Short mmCIF file of C-alpha atoms in Angstrom, two decimals:
data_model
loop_
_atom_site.label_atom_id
_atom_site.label_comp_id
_atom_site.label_asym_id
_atom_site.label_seq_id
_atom_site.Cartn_x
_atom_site.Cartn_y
_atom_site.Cartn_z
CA UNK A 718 65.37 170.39 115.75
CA UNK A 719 65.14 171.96 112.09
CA UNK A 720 65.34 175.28 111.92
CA UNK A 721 62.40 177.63 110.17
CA UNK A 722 61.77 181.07 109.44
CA UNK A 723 58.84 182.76 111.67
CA UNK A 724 57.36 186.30 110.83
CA UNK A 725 58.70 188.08 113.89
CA UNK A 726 55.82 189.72 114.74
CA UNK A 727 54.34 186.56 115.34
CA UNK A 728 56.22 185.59 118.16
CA UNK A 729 55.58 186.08 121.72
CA UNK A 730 57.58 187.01 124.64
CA UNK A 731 58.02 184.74 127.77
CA UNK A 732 55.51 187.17 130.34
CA UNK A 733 58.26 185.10 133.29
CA UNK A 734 61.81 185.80 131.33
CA UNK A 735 63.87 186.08 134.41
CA UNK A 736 66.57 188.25 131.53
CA UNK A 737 66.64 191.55 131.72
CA UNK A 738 67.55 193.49 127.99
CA UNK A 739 68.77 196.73 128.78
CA UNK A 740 68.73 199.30 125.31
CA UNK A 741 72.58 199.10 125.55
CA UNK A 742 72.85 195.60 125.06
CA UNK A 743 70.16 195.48 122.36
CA UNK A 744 72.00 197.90 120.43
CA UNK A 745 75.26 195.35 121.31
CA UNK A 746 73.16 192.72 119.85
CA UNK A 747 71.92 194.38 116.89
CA UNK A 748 75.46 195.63 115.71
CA UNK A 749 76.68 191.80 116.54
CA UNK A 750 74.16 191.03 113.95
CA UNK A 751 74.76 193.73 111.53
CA UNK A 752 78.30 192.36 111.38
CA UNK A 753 77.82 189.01 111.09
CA UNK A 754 74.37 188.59 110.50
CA UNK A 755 71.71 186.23 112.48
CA UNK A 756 73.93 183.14 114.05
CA UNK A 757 71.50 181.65 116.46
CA UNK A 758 67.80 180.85 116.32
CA UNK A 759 65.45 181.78 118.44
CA UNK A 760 63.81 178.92 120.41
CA UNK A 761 59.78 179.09 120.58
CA UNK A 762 57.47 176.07 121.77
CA UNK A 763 54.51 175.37 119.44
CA UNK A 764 52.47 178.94 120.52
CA UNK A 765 55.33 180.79 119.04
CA UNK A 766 56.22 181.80 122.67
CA UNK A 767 59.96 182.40 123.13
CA UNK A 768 62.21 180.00 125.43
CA UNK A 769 65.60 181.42 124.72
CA UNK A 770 66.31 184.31 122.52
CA UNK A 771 64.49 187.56 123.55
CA UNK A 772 67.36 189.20 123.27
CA UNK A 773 67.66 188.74 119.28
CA UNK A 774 64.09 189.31 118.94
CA UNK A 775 64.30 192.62 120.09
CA UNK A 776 67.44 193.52 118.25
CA UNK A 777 65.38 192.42 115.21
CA UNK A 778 62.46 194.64 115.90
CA UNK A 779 64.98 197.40 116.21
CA UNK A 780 66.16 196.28 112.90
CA UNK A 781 63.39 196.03 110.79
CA UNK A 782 63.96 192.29 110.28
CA UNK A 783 60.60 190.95 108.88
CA UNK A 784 61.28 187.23 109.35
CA UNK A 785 63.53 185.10 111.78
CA UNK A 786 64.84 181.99 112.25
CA UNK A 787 63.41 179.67 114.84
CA UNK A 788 63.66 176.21 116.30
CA UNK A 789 60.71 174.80 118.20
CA UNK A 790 60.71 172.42 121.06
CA UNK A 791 58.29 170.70 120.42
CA UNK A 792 56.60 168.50 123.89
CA UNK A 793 58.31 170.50 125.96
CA UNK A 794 56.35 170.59 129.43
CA UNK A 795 56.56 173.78 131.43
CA UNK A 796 59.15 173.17 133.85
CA UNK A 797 61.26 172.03 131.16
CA UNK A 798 61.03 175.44 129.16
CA UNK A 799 61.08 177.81 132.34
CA UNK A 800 64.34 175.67 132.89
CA UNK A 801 66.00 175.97 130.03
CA UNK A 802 64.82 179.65 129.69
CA UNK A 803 67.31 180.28 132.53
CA UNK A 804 69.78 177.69 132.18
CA UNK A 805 70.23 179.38 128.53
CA UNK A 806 71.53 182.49 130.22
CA UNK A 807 72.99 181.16 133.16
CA UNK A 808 75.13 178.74 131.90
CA UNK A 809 77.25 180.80 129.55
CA UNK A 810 78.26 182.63 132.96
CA UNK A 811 79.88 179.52 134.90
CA UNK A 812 82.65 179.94 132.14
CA UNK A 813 85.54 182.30 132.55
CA UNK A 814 88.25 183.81 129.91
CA UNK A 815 91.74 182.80 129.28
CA UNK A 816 92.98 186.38 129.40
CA UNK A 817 95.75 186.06 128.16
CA UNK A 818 94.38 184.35 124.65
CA UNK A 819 91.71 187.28 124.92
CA UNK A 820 93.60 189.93 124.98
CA UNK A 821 95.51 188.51 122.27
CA UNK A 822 92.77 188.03 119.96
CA UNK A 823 91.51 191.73 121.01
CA UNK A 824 94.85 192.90 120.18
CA UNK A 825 94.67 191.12 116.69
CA UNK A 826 91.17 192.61 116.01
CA UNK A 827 92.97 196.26 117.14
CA UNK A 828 96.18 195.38 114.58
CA UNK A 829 93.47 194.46 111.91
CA UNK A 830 91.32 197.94 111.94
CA UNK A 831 88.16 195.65 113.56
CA UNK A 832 85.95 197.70 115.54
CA UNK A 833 86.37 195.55 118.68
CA UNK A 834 83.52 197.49 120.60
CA UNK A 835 81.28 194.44 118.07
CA UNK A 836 82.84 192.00 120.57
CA UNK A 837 80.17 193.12 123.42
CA UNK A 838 83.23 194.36 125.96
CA UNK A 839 82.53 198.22 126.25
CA UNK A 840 85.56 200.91 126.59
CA UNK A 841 85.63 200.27 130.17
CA UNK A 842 86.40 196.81 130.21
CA UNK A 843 88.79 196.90 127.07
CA UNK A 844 90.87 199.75 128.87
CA UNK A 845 91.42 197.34 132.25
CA UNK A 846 91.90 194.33 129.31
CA UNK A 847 94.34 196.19 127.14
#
C-alpha cells in the first residue's frame, strides 16, 4: 500500500473501535511523536474511515497537525477491517519483554540524559523495572 497524506479532519473514526484512548495515553502518544515525529500511518478504507490508528489521530488533533499520513486498504470487506481493527491492538500484546535487555536499554537511555518517561512505561512501572 503507498502511503498519502490526508487532511486530518477528514478522517473518520471507527463508531465499533473496540480501543479505548484514555487522555494519558494520548498525551504518551503525542510526546512519542513530538520526539520522533509521525512513524506509522494511519490505516483508512476508501471513506476515510479509520481501521487502525485512532490513537495517532487523536494525538494529532491535540497537536495541531493539519495533515497525516495514511494507507488505504483498498477492497477490504467488513469483517476483514473489524478484524484487523482488533488484531492491530491485540497482537502487539501476545509478545512479552526480555527484561533483562529492557532494563538495559532503559538504563542506557537514564546514562544518556533521555527522558525515558517517552518510552510509554510510567514512574510506576520504571521503579519495579529499575
Amino acid at each position: 500500500m503507498e502511503i498519502i497524506n490526508k487532511n486530518i479532519n477528514e478522517l473518520i473514526a471507527y463508531d465499533s473501535n473496540p480501543r479505548i484512548h484514555t487522555p494519558e495515553q494520548v498525551v504518551q502518544i503525542s510526546e512519542s511523536i513530538k520526539e520522533f515525529g509521525w512513524t506509522m500511518p494511519i490505516l483508512i478504507d476508501e471513506k476515510n474511515e479509520i481501521i487502525a490508528g485512532h490513537g495517532r489521530l487523536l494525538a494529532g488533533k491535540q497537536l495541531g497537525i493539519k495533515d497525516v499520513p495514511c494507507m488505504v486498504a483498498k477492497d477490504w470487506s467488513v469483517e476483514q477491517k473489524k478484524a484487523y481493527c482488533i488484531a492491530d491492538n491485540k497482537l502487539t500484546e501476545n509478545s512479552e519483554w526480555d527484561t533483562s535487555f529492557l532494563k538495559l536499554n532503559l538504563t542506557y537511555l537514564i546514562d544518556n540524559d533521555f527522558d525515558i518517561l517517552k518510552t510509554g512505561f510510567d514512574t510506576k512501572e520504571l521503579s519495579k523495572l529499575l
